């Protein structure tokens, strides 16, 4: 278990190349089950969730490795259909394996993921989409047992544009017989990336990036080599860090269009931003304290819920009042309790956090409550007048390959500390 120490009130200066996108890579890894043979994914971050997905794929009979950012997944043989409970508990996105596993083997057994720190997080939309495609799914005693012959194309309209349910349905539909039309889909860039990957495997998906996807089922897919996009949430985190610490930084490799709404928010908060063409990067200059902000999360292209916590941290340092409303997950303010230890003034009322900013924050000893909440604490520490300690970094390691390395490249004074206990 490791902790991070951060010396605050040092303006950031430097550039960082953003890692591959966690939320694009995980469903692609699950989708590698759809093709017999060896799939190669490049720019894969060495994060805990990737290793958890390896654990699932290996338990099903695949062979996996990750070296220098290249993941090799040999799915020639899939002999098991049960996803071990420990992986379901460790990583909610284990549910992404359900669609491809049913499509490949006609069977899947898994556990109900249950609630998590973000709230209830049901999977009803995943299961009803798979049922519409012809899978028979029984739920008993926290287990989900699915069986199917060849899936059949159909028309599915999602009641809410769920990212995971859209991805699961697409991954199942690519091997179905006939055409599937998915309506009211989520439009996150990671879904577009997944469709690009599946099409590279021989799938026929059109409409990627819109809210209607049309999938012409294929009888088989071929393994391929593919490079997913950069992680827009990591990029947004580092830009938020520079807003809290002030300074001038560049994040490279990320497509600015994928961060259009967060960049609008940053500009409204006083950042000067230059974008540099498609996929080459974003430069941010922050000369003084940010201004307060009113924002609301929502499905893409609205402000992403995954950046809400780090912007809550920025709001804590802002000049004036902020209001952040969380529309996606009902319990995503776990970072607020820890941010208060930095002296932040946050009042929670149902789905809205009202913040009165102050500067500087007070250094604190805190514990990461979840992945993005942990990153938010690092952002707050950069605006604190002294050295802060962030424990519980295993949460941060689920999604950031090396947040200390990256913040260090941006000129932050940050150290990792190995802790023996805790
Ligand atoms: C994905 C991302 C996560 C991000 C989220 C929203 C991955 C691995 N994770 O999560 O980082 O925060 O999108 O952008 O890509 N819902 C239901 N029933 C369902 C499924 C979802 O009610 O069957 C609800 C959820 O409880 C939540 C909302 O829909 O309130 C959005 O969830 P969803 O878009 O499915 O998020 P995930 O795919 O879980």
Tab-separated table of C-alpha atoms and ligand atoms in Angstrom:
chain	number	residue	atom	x	y	z
A	1	UNK	CA	0.000	0.000	0.000
A	2	UNK	CA	1.451	3.357	-0.911
A	3	UNK	CA	0.890	6.984	-0.024
A	4	UNK	CA	1.733	10.236	-1.781
A	5	UNK	CA	3.283	13.342	-0.287
A	6	UNK	CA	2.769	16.648	-2.057
A	7	UNK	CA	4.308	20.036	-1.408
A	8	UNK	CA	1.691	22.612	-2.346
A	9	UNK	CA	1.788	26.181	-3.625
A	10	UNK	CA	4.369	25.485	-6.323
A	11	UNK	CA	3.184	26.683	-9.752
A	12	UNK	CA	3.265	23.880	-12.316
A	13	UNK	CA	5.353	24.087	-15.440
A	14	UNK	CA	6.022	21.354	-17.989
A	15	UNK	CA	4.331	18.888	-20.277
A	16	UNK	CA	3.022	15.363	-19.952
A	17	UNK	CA	1.926	12.747	-22.473
A	18	UNK	CA	-1.369	11.249	-21.437
A	19	UNK	CA	-1.744	7.485	-20.935
A	20	UNK	CA	-4.166	5.346	-22.943
A	21	UNK	CA	-7.796	5.546	-21.901
A	22	UNK	CA	-8.815	3.148	-19.112
A	23	UNK	CA	-12.472	3.312	-20.095
A	24	UNK	CA	-11.647	2.505	-23.724
A	25	UNK	CA	-9.156	-0.256	-22.967
A	26	UNK	CA	-11.279	-2.258	-20.507
A	27	UNK	CA	-14.195	-2.997	-22.867
A	28	UNK	CA	-11.726	-3.708	-25.705
A	29	UNK	CA	-10.011	-6.288	-23.515
A	30	UNK	CA	-13.403	-7.884	-22.845
A	31	UNK	CA	-14.185	-7.714	-26.582
A	32	UNK	CA	-11.019	-9.668	-27.398
A	33	UNK	CA	-13.087	-12.720	-26.339
A	34	UNK	CA	-15.081	-12.300	-29.552
A	35	UNK	CA	-12.242	-13.489	-31.818
A	36	UNK	CA	-10.346	-16.765	-31.709
A	37	UNK	CA	-6.662	-15.885	-31.746
A	38	UNK	CA	-4.383	-13.163	-30.443
A	39	UNK	CA	-5.491	-9.558	-30.072
A	40	UNK	CA	-2.862	-6.878	-29.533
A	41	UNK	CA	-3.723	-3.572	-27.871
A	42	UNK	CA	-1.165	-0.769	-27.777
A	43	UNK	CA	-0.897	2.197	-25.389
A	44	UNK	CA	-2.436	0.125	-22.573
A	45	UNK	CA	-1.819	1.719	-19.162
A	46	UNK	CA	-0.306	-0.475	-16.421
A	47	UNK	CA	-3.144	0.142	-13.956
A	48	UNK	CA	-4.829	-2.126	-11.437
A	49	UNK	CA	-8.094	-2.377	-13.429
A	50	UNK	CA	-6.199	-3.682	-16.474
A	51	UNK	CA	-4.598	-6.396	-14.338
A	52	UNK	CA	-8.015	-7.248	-12.851
A	53	UNK	CA	-9.374	-7.654	-16.390
A	54	UNK	CA	-6.386	-9.912	-17.199
A	55	UNK	CA	-7.369	-11.960	-14.136
A	56	UNK	CA	-10.880	-12.434	-15.506
A	57	UNK	CA	-9.710	-13.298	-19.024
A	58	UNK	CA	-7.126	-15.753	-17.697
A	59	UNK	CA	-9.712	-17.427	-15.465
A	60	UNK	CA	-11.762	-18.038	-18.636
A	61	UNK	CA	-8.806	-19.658	-20.421
A	62	UNK	CA	-7.086	-16.736	-22.217
A	63	UNK	CA	-3.394	-15.983	-21.947
A	64	UNK	CA	-2.492	-12.352	-21.322
A	65	UNK	CA	0.598	-10.211	-20.975
A	66	UNK	CA	1.449	-6.523	-20.761
A	67	UNK	CA	4.853	-5.168	-21.628
A	68	UNK	CA	5.836	-1.588	-22.510
A	69	UNK	CA	2.207	-0.642	-22.995
A	70	UNK	CA	1.428	-3.515	-25.361
A	71	UNK	CA	-1.203	-5.969	-24.158
A	72	UNK	CA	-1.321	-9.346	-25.850
A	73	UNK	CA	-4.479	-11.383	-25.291
A	74	UNK	CA	-4.629	-14.886	-26.701
A	75	UNK	CA	-8.289	-15.882	-26.723
A	76	UNK	CA	-7.814	-18.985	-28.869
A	77	UNK	CA	-9.388	-21.070	-26.146
A	78	UNK	CA	-12.199	-20.081	-23.810
A	79	UNK	CA	-12.905	-23.060	-21.579
A	80	UNK	CA	-14.592	-21.502	-18.575
A	81	UNK	CA	-17.740	-19.417	-18.475
A	82	UNK	CA	-17.807	-18.385	-14.822
A	83	UNK	CA	-16.288	-15.052	-13.799
A	84	UNK	CA	-14.752	-15.516	-10.325
A	85	UNK	CA	-16.467	-13.493	-7.605
A	86	UNK	CA	-13.278	-11.794	-6.398
A	87	UNK	CA	-12.888	-9.979	-9.743
A	88	UNK	CA	-16.528	-8.908	-9.807
A	89	UNK	CA	-16.068	-7.348	-6.373
A	90	UNK	CA	-12.721	-5.750	-7.318
A	91	UNK	CA	-13.900	-4.132	-10.514
A	92	UNK	CA	-17.401	-3.153	-11.548
A	93	UNK	CA	-16.514	-3.184	-15.207
A	94	UNK	CA	-16.238	-6.979	-14.961
A	95	UNK	CA	-19.874	-6.750	-16.145
A	96	UNK	CA	-18.457	-5.800	-19.559
A	97	UNK	CA	-17.380	-9.413	-20.036
A	98	UNK	CA	-20.977	-10.643	-19.994
A	99	UNK	CA	-21.943	-9.620	-23.560
A	100	UNK	CA	-18.810	-10.905	-25.321
A	101	UNK	CA	-18.741	-14.123	-23.275
A	102	UNK	CA	-22.358	-14.976	-24.129
A	103	UNK	CA	-21.717	-14.118	-27.790
A	104	UNK	CA	-18.605	-16.331	-27.879
A	105	UNK	CA	-19.704	-19.353	-25.828
A	106	UNK	CA	-23.486	-19.114	-25.448
A	107	UNK	CA	-23.056	-19.104	-21.682
A	108	UNK	CA	-21.910	-16.853	-18.860
A	109	UNK	CA	-22.057	-17.016	-15.083
A	110	UNK	CA	-21.237	-14.039	-12.938
A	111	UNK	CA	-22.163	-12.306	-9.704
A	112	UNK	CA	-24.272	-9.270	-9.113
A	113	UNK	CA	-21.793	-6.413	-8.737
A	114	UNK	CA	-23.948	-4.764	-6.072
A	115	UNK	CA	-23.520	-1.201	-4.870
A	116	UNK	CA	-20.291	0.738	-4.772
A	117	UNK	CA	-19.044	3.995	-3.346
A	118	UNK	CA	-20.752	5.918	-6.147
A	119	UNK	CA	-24.183	4.579	-5.213
A	120	UNK	CA	-26.454	1.699	-6.269
A	121	UNK	CA	-25.177	1.218	-9.829
A	122	UNK	CA	-27.707	-1.345	-11.109
A	123	UNK	CA	-27.098	-3.414	-14.264
A	124	UNK	CA	-30.720	-3.756	-15.356
A	125	UNK	CA	-30.069	-1.999	-18.695
A	126	UNK	CA	-27.216	-4.434	-19.498
A	127	UNK	CA	-29.367	-7.464	-18.695
A	128	UNK	CA	-32.454	-6.280	-20.535
A	129	UNK	CA	-30.405	-5.512	-23.682
A	130	UNK	CA	-28.863	-8.993	-23.590
A	131	UNK	CA	-32.321	-10.530	-23.061
A	132	UNK	CA	-33.651	-8.597	-26.070
A	133	UNK	CA	-30.841	-10.127	-28.124
A	134	UNK	CA	-32.104	-13.576	-27.135
A	135	UNK	CA	-30.104	-14.501	-24.037
A	136	UNK	CA	-31.957	-16.263	-21.265
A	137	UNK	CA	-30.803	-14.786	-17.981
A	138	UNK	CA	-31.662	-16.088	-14.528
A	139	UNK	CA	-30.834	-14.143	-11.392
A	140	UNK	CA	-30.655	-16.061	-8.127
A	141	UNK	CA	-28.791	-15.582	-4.851
A	142	UNK	CA	-26.622	-12.740	-6.190
A	143	UNK	CA	-25.643	-14.813	-9.232
A	144	UNK	CA	-26.431	-14.202	-12.870
A	145	UNK	CA	-26.628	-17.238	-15.128
A	146	UNK	CA	-26.991	-16.576	-18.831
A	147	UNK	CA	-27.411	-18.958	-21.735
A	148	UNK	CA	-28.165	-18.448	-25.395
A	149	UNK	CA	-27.981	-20.019	-28.802
A	150	UNK	CA	-26.798	-17.619	-31.467
A	151	UNK	CA	-28.015	-14.172	-30.486
A	152	UNK	CA	-30.580	-12.504	-32.767
A	153	UNK	CA	-30.497	-8.952	-34.034
A	154	UNK	CA	-33.226	-6.700	-32.708
A	155	UNK	CA	-34.183	-3.091	-31.920
A	156	UNK	CA	-33.286	-1.847	-28.430
A	157	UNK	CA	-34.071	1.558	-26.991
A	158	UNK	CA	-32.178	2.396	-23.796
A	159	UNK	CA	-34.200	4.174	-21.116
A	160	UNK	CA	-31.000	6.044	-20.184
A	161	UNK	CA	-27.814	6.396	-22.297
A	162	UNK	CA	-25.695	4.091	-20.128
A	163	UNK	CA	-22.066	3.783	-21.250
A	164	UNK	CA	-21.613	0.219	-20.043
A	165	UNK	CA	-24.982	-1.058	-21.281
A	166	UNK	CA	-24.368	0.463	-24.736
A	167	UNK	CA	-20.946	-1.224	-24.873
A	168	UNK	CA	-22.249	-4.581	-23.670
A	169	UNK	CA	-25.072	-4.534	-26.206
A	170	UNK	CA	-22.738	-3.632	-29.096
A	171	UNK	CA	-20.254	-6.342	-28.141
A	172	UNK	CA	-23.036	-8.938	-28.051
A	173	UNK	CA	-24.714	-7.711	-31.250
A	174	UNK	CA	-21.620	-7.959	-33.456
A	175	UNK	CA	-21.922	-11.764	-33.534
A	176	UNK	CA	-25.739	-11.868	-33.606
A	177	UNK	CA	-27.736	-13.093	-36.574
A	178	UNK	CA	-29.150	-10.138	-38.471
A	179	UNK	CA	-29.261	-6.428	-37.760
A	180	UNK	CA	-29.417	-4.747	-34.364
A	181	UNK	CA	-30.439	-1.123	-33.967
A	182	UNK	CA	-29.531	0.477	-30.631
A	183	UNK	CA	-31.333	3.735	-29.818
A	184	UNK	CA	-30.688	6.369	-27.154
A	185	UNK	CA	-27.127	5.063	-26.845
A	186	UNK	CA	-24.422	6.772	-24.832
A	187	UNK	CA	-22.064	8.779	-27.094
A	188	UNK	CA	-18.872	8.853	-25.019
A	189	UNK	CA	-15.660	8.847	-27.117
A	190	UNK	CA	-14.721	5.499	-25.563
A	191	UNK	CA	-17.774	3.936	-27.248
A	192	UNK	CA	-16.705	5.365	-30.605
A	193	UNK	CA	-13.249	3.919	-29.943
A	194	UNK	CA	-14.751	0.510	-29.066
A	195	UNK	CA	-16.755	0.541	-32.315
A	196	UNK	CA	-13.539	1.364	-34.227
A	197	UNK	CA	-11.835	-1.591	-32.579
A	198	UNK	CA	-14.740	-3.962	-33.302
A	199	UNK	CA	-14.879	-2.804	-36.924
A	200	UNK	CA	-11.130	-3.476	-37.181
A	201	UNK	CA	-11.993	-7.028	-36.067
A	202	UNK	CA	-14.448	-7.281	-38.976
A	203	UNK	CA	-17.648	-6.092	-37.294
A	204	UNK	CA	-20.054	-3.851	-39.218
A	205	UNK	CA	-21.150	-1.039	-36.918
A	206	UNK	CA	-22.338	2.297	-38.216
A	207	UNK	CA	-23.429	5.446	-36.402
A	208	UNK	CA	-20.544	5.536	-33.908
A	209	UNK	CA	-20.566	8.863	-32.069
A	210	UNK	CA	-24.322	9.333	-32.553
A	211	UNK	CA	-27.103	8.074	-30.303
A	212	UNK	CA	-28.172	5.357	-32.753
A	213	UNK	CA	-25.881	2.466	-33.563
A	214	UNK	CA	-26.656	-0.044	-36.302
A	215	UNK	CA	-24.881	-3.377	-36.120
A	216	UNK	CA	-24.937	-5.910	-38.963
A	217	UNK	CA	-24.149	-9.207	-37.256
A	218	UNK	CA	-21.153	-11.206	-38.506
A	219	UNK	CA	-20.603	-14.951	-38.190
A	220	UNK	CA	-17.077	-14.479	-36.870
A	221	UNK	CA	-14.548	-11.787	-36.024
A	222	UNK	CA	-10.785	-11.835	-36.508
A	223	UNK	CA	-8.272	-10.689	-33.905
A	224	UNK	CA	-6.521	-7.413	-34.706
A	225	UNK	CA	-3.961	-4.893	-33.492
A	226	UNK	CA	-5.403	-1.603	-32.258
A	227	UNK	CA	-4.366	1.550	-30.400
A	228	UNK	CA	-7.058	3.102	-28.198
A	229	UNK	CA	-7.254	6.845	-27.651
A	230	UNK	CA	-5.688	8.816	-24.835
A	231	UNK	CA	-7.404	9.134	-21.470
A	232	UNK	CA	-9.444	12.353	-21.495
A	233	UNK	CA	-10.104	12.010	-17.756
A	234	UNK	CA	-6.386	11.848	-16.913
A	235	UNK	CA	-5.825	14.841	-19.192
A	236	UNK	CA	-8.619	16.743	-17.433
A	237	UNK	CA	-7.156	15.834	-14.041
A	238	UNK	CA	-3.743	17.306	-14.909
A	239	UNK	CA	-5.324	20.456	-16.347
A	240	UNK	CA	-7.331	20.790	-13.114
A	241	UNK	CA	-4.087	20.359	-11.154
A	242	UNK	CA	-2.577	23.350	-12.966
A	243	UNK	CA	-5.712	25.385	-12.268
A	244	UNK	CA	-5.382	24.730	-8.547
A	245	UNK	CA	-1.586	25.207	-8.429
A	246	UNK	CA	-1.438	27.936	-11.146
A	247	UNK	CA	1.300	27.783	-13.799
A	248	UNK	CA	1.549	26.786	-17.434
A	249	UNK	CA	1.379	23.212	-18.684
A	250	UNK	CA	0.765	21.166	-21.808
A	251	UNK	CA	-0.975	17.799	-21.960
A	252	UNK	CA	-0.067	15.893	-25.088
A	253	UNK	CA	-1.691	13.139	-27.088
A	254	UNK	CA	-5.279	13.914	-26.140
A	255	UNK	CA	-7.927	15.007	-28.617
A	256	UNK	CA	-9.129	18.458	-27.440
A	257	UNK	CA	-12.611	17.924	-28.912
A	258	UNK	CA	-13.233	15.143	-26.385
A	259	UNK	CA	-12.802	17.696	-23.587
A	260	UNK	CA	-14.834	20.508	-25.142
A	261	UNK	CA	-17.161	21.062	-22.178
A	262	UNK	CA	-14.459	20.751	-19.453
A	263	UNK	CA	-12.333	23.231	-21.439
A	264	UNK	CA	-15.303	25.646	-21.511
A	265	UNK	CA	-15.567	25.297	-17.744
A	266	UNK	CA	-11.823	25.935	-17.340
A	267	UNK	CA	-12.065	29.077	-19.467
A	268	UNK	CA	-15.021	30.303	-17.401
A	269	UNK	CA	-12.872	29.756	-14.316
A	270	UNK	CA	-10.152	31.980	-15.760
A	271	UNK	CA	-7.774	29.594	-17.543
A	272	UNK	CA	-6.158	30.573	-20.838
A	273	UNK	CA	-6.323	27.576	-23.128
A	274	UNK	CA	-4.862	26.843	-26.518
A	275	UNK	CA	-5.645	23.697	-28.402
A	276	UNK	CA	-3.319	22.472	-30.984
A	277	UNK	CA	-5.153	20.570	-33.693
A	278	UNK	CA	-6.562	17.090	-33.518
A	279	UNK	CA	-4.900	14.750	-31.021
A	280	UNK	CA	-1.831	16.819	-30.413
A	281	UNK	CA	-2.638	18.485	-27.176
A	282	UNK	CA	-3.856	21.236	-24.911
A	283	UNK	CA	-1.864	24.062	-23.354
A	284	UNK	CA	-3.233	25.755	-20.228
A	285	UNK	CA	-2.017	28.876	-18.489
A	286	UNK	CA	-3.410	29.890	-15.101
A	287	UNK	CA	-2.034	33.177	-13.831
A	288	UNK	CA	-4.120	33.570	-10.689
A	289	UNK	CA	-6.741	31.892	-8.504
A	290	UNK	CA	-9.634	30.360	-10.429
A	291	UNK	CA	-13.071	31.978	-10.304
A	292	UNK	CA	-16.064	30.137	-8.809
A	293	UNK	CA	-18.128	28.006	-11.189
A	294	UNK	CA	-21.605	26.534	-11.630
A	295	UNK	CA	-21.573	23.177	-13.396
A	296	UNK	CA	-23.665	20.066	-13.830
A	297	UNK	CA	-22.493	16.622	-14.935
A	298	UNK	CA	-24.316	14.700	-17.666
A	299	UNK	CA	-23.919	12.133	-20.437
A	300	UNK	CA	-21.350	13.097	-23.132
A	301	UNK	CA	-20.942	15.750	-24.508
A	302	UNK	CA	-21.976	17.319	-21.158
A	303	UNK	CA	-19.459	17.687	-18.327
A	304	UNK	CA	-18.167	14.189	-17.365
A	305	UNK	CA	-18.996	12.827	-13.927
A	306	UNK	CA	-15.448	11.401	-13.802
A	307	UNK	CA	-14.071	14.958	-13.629
A	308	UNK	CA	-16.575	16.220	-11.060
A	309	UNK	CA	-14.404	15.369	-8.016
A	310	UNK	CA	-11.260	17.042	-9.335
A	311	UNK	CA	-13.255	20.166	-10.225
A	312	UNK	CA	-14.780	20.102	-6.757
A	313	UNK	CA	-11.176	20.346	-5.514
A	314	UNK	CA	-10.453	23.248	-7.870
A	315	UNK	CA	-13.652	24.989	-6.672
A	316	UNK	CA	-12.351	24.720	-3.081
A	317	UNK	CA	-9.464	27.013	-4.044
A	318	UNK	CA	-11.568	29.422	-6.149
A	319	UNK	CA	-12.290	33.052	-5.562
A	320	UNK	CA	-16.031	33.020	-4.847
A	321	UNK	CA	-18.878	30.546	-4.674
A	322	UNK	CA	-19.314	27.394	-6.777
A	323	UNK	CA	-22.167	24.934	-7.254
A	324	UNK	CA	-21.496	21.481	-8.680
A	325	UNK	CA	-24.475	19.249	-9.415
A	326	UNK	CA	-23.999	15.518	-9.970
A	327	UNK	CA	-26.601	14.087	-12.348
A	328	UNK	CA	-25.080	10.652	-13.092
A	329	UNK	CA	-24.175	8.920	-9.812
A	330	UNK	CA	-26.219	9.698	-6.711
A	331	UNK	CA	-23.385	9.325	-4.196
A	332	UNK	CA	-20.350	10.837	-5.875
A	333	UNK	CA	-19.310	13.358	-3.246
A	334	UNK	CA	-17.150	11.035	-1.119
A	335	UNK	CA	-14.172	13.345	-1.683
A	336	UNK	CA	-15.980	16.231	0.063
A	337	UNK	CA	-15.360	14.870	3.573
A	338	UNK	CA	-11.611	14.588	2.893
A	339	UNK	CA	-11.447	17.947	1.087
A	340	UNK	CA	-12.838	19.581	4.242
A	341	UNK	CA	-9.648	18.481	6.008
A	342	UNK	CA	-7.810	20.967	3.778
A	343	UNK	CA	-10.065	23.650	5.246
A	344	UNK	CA	-12.434	23.556	2.280
A	345	UNK	CA	-15.952	24.842	2.852
A	346	UNK	CA	-18.359	22.449	1.140
A	347	UNK	CA	-22.078	22.102	1.881
A	348	UNK	CA	-23.792	19.050	0.426
A	349	UNK	CA	-27.465	19.088	-0.403
A	350	UNK	CA	-28.642	15.937	-2.159
A	351	UNK	CA	-26.932	16.050	-5.585
A	352	UNK	CA	-25.384	19.503	-5.273
A	353	UNK	CA	-22.181	20.627	-3.592
A	354	UNK	CA	-22.052	24.345	-2.732
A	355	UNK	CA	-18.497	25.527	-2.186
A	356	UNK	CA	-17.046	28.727	-0.786
A	357	UNK	CA	-13.501	28.858	-2.079
A	358	UNK	CA	-10.453	29.859	-0.046
A	359	UNK	CA	-6.760	30.218	-0.733
A	360	UNK	CA	-4.437	28.797	0.247
A	361	UNK	CA	-5.811	25.500	1.534
A	362	UNK	CA	-4.314	24.007	4.704
A	363	UNK	CA	-2.063	20.938	4.316
A	364	UNK	CA	-3.762	17.741	5.485
A	365	UNK	CA	-3.439	14.002	6.009
A	366	UNK	CA	-6.194	12.351	3.985
A	367	UNK	CA	-7.239	9.009	2.518
A	368	UNK	CA	-8.412	8.465	-1.082
A	369	UNK	CA	-12.121	7.508	-0.926
A	370	UNK	CA	-12.284	6.249	-4.537
A	371	UNK	CA	-10.400	6.582	-7.834
A	372	UNK	CA	-11.335	10.117	-8.948
A	373	UNK	CA	-11.865	11.280	-5.378
A	374	UNK	CA	-8.245	10.309	-4.708
A	375	UNK	CA	-7.055	12.360	-7.678
A	376	UNK	CA	-9.121	15.274	-6.317
A	377	UNK	CA	-7.157	15.125	-3.070
A	378	UNK	CA	-3.897	15.420	-5.029
A	379	UNK	CA	-5.314	18.500	-6.786
A	380	UNK	CA	-6.262	20.064	-3.438
A	381	UNK	CA	-2.829	19.262	-1.967
A	382	UNK	CA	-1.214	21.248	-4.796
A	383	UNK	CA	-3.068	24.338	-3.533
A	384	UNK	CA	-2.229	23.799	0.149
A	385	UNK	CA	0.356	25.819	2.034
A	386	UNK	CA	2.733	22.972	3.004
A	387	UNK	CA	3.145	19.205	2.693
A	388	UNK	CA	0.066	16.960	2.532
A	389	UNK	CA	-0.118	13.175	2.778
A	390	UNK	CA	-2.596	11.138	0.737
A	391	UNK	CA	-3.078	7.550	1.826
A	392	UNK	CA	-5.140	4.777	0.248
A	393	UNK	CA	-3.483	5.268	-3.115
A	394	UNK	CA	-4.534	1.835	-4.323
A	395	UNK	CA	-7.741	3.569	-5.410
A	396	UNK	CA	-5.771	6.043	-7.535
A	397	UNK	CA	-3.701	3.200	-9.006
A	398	UNK	CA	-6.897	1.689	-10.443
A	399	UNK	CA	-6.921	4.415	-13.067
A	400	UNK	CA	-3.679	6.416	-13.123
A	401	UNK	CA	-0.579	4.560	-14.238
A	402	UNK	CA	1.700	6.789	-12.167
A	403	UNK	CA	0.148	10.030	-10.962
A	404	UNK	CA	3.385	10.959	-9.134
A	405	UNK	CA	5.437	10.578	-12.306
A	406	UNK	CA	2.981	12.632	-14.324
A	407	UNK	CA	2.596	15.429	-11.764
A	408	UNK	CA	6.389	15.367	-11.356
A	409	UNK	CA	6.789	15.946	-15.101
A	410	UNK	CA	4.582	18.984	-14.641
A	411	UNK	CA	6.971	20.311	-12.026
A	412	UNK	CA	5.044	19.329	-8.876
A	413	UNK	CA	7.018	18.355	-5.773
A	414	UNK	CA	5.543	14.934	-5.146
A	415	UNK	CA	6.884	11.682	-3.650
A	416	UNK	CA	5.542	8.168	-3.259
A	417	UNK	CA	5.942	6.599	0.154
A	418	UNK	CA	5.701	2.851	0.694
A	419	UNK	CA	3.663	2.171	3.820
A	420	UNK	CA	4.094	-1.040	5.725
A	421	UNK	CA	0.759	-0.980	7.520
A	422	UNK	CA	-2.672	0.379	6.773
B	1	LIG	C1	-18.834	4.311	-17.240
B	1	LIG	C2	-17.391	4.578	-16.887
B	1	LIG	C3	-17.323	5.455	-15.649
B	1	LIG	C4	-18.136	6.726	-15.870
B	1	LIG	C5	-19.544	6.388	-16.343
B	1	LIG	C6	-20.382	7.611	-16.707
B	1	LIG	C7	-16.175	2.618	-17.635
B	1	LIG	C8	-15.399	1.403	-17.266
B	1	LIG	N1	-16.731	3.320	-16.631
B	1	LIG	O1	-19.434	3.625	-16.154
B	1	LIG	O2	-15.962	5.791	-15.411
B	1	LIG	O3	-18.230	7.399	-14.631
B	1	LIG	O4	-19.492	5.548	-17.495
B	1	LIG	O5	-19.731	8.353	-17.705
B	1	LIG	O6	-16.261	3.001	-18.793
B	1	LIG	N2	-27.475	2.692	-14.808
B	1	LIG	C9	-28.653	2.017	-14.543
B	1	LIG	N3	-28.770	0.742	-15.012
B	1	LIG	C10	-27.799	0.126	-15.738
B	1	LIG	C11	-26.600	0.829	-16.005
B	1	LIG	C12	-26.471	2.119	-15.529
B	1	LIG	O7	-29.554	2.532	-13.886
B	1	LIG	O8	-27.968	-1.026	-16.134
B	1	LIG	C13	-27.296	4.066	-14.285
B	1	LIG	C14	-26.133	4.147	-13.292
B	1	LIG	O9	-26.527	3.765	-12.000
B	1	LIG	C15	-25.761	5.598	-13.381
B	1	LIG	C16	-26.015	5.917	-14.852
B	1	LIG	O10	-26.901	4.918	-15.329
B	1	LIG	O11	-26.618	6.361	-12.567
B	1	LIG	C17	-24.761	5.985	-15.701
B	1	LIG	O12	-24.097	4.765	-15.656
B	1	LIG	P1	-23.255	4.206	-16.897
B	1	LIG	O13	-23.254	5.207	-17.994
B	1	LIG	O14	-23.755	2.832	-17.192
B	1	LIG	O15	-21.810	4.124	-16.288
B	1	LIG	P2	-20.822	2.887	-16.330
B	1	LIG	O16	-20.853	2.248	-17.668
B	1	LIG	O17	-21.037	2.040	-15.135
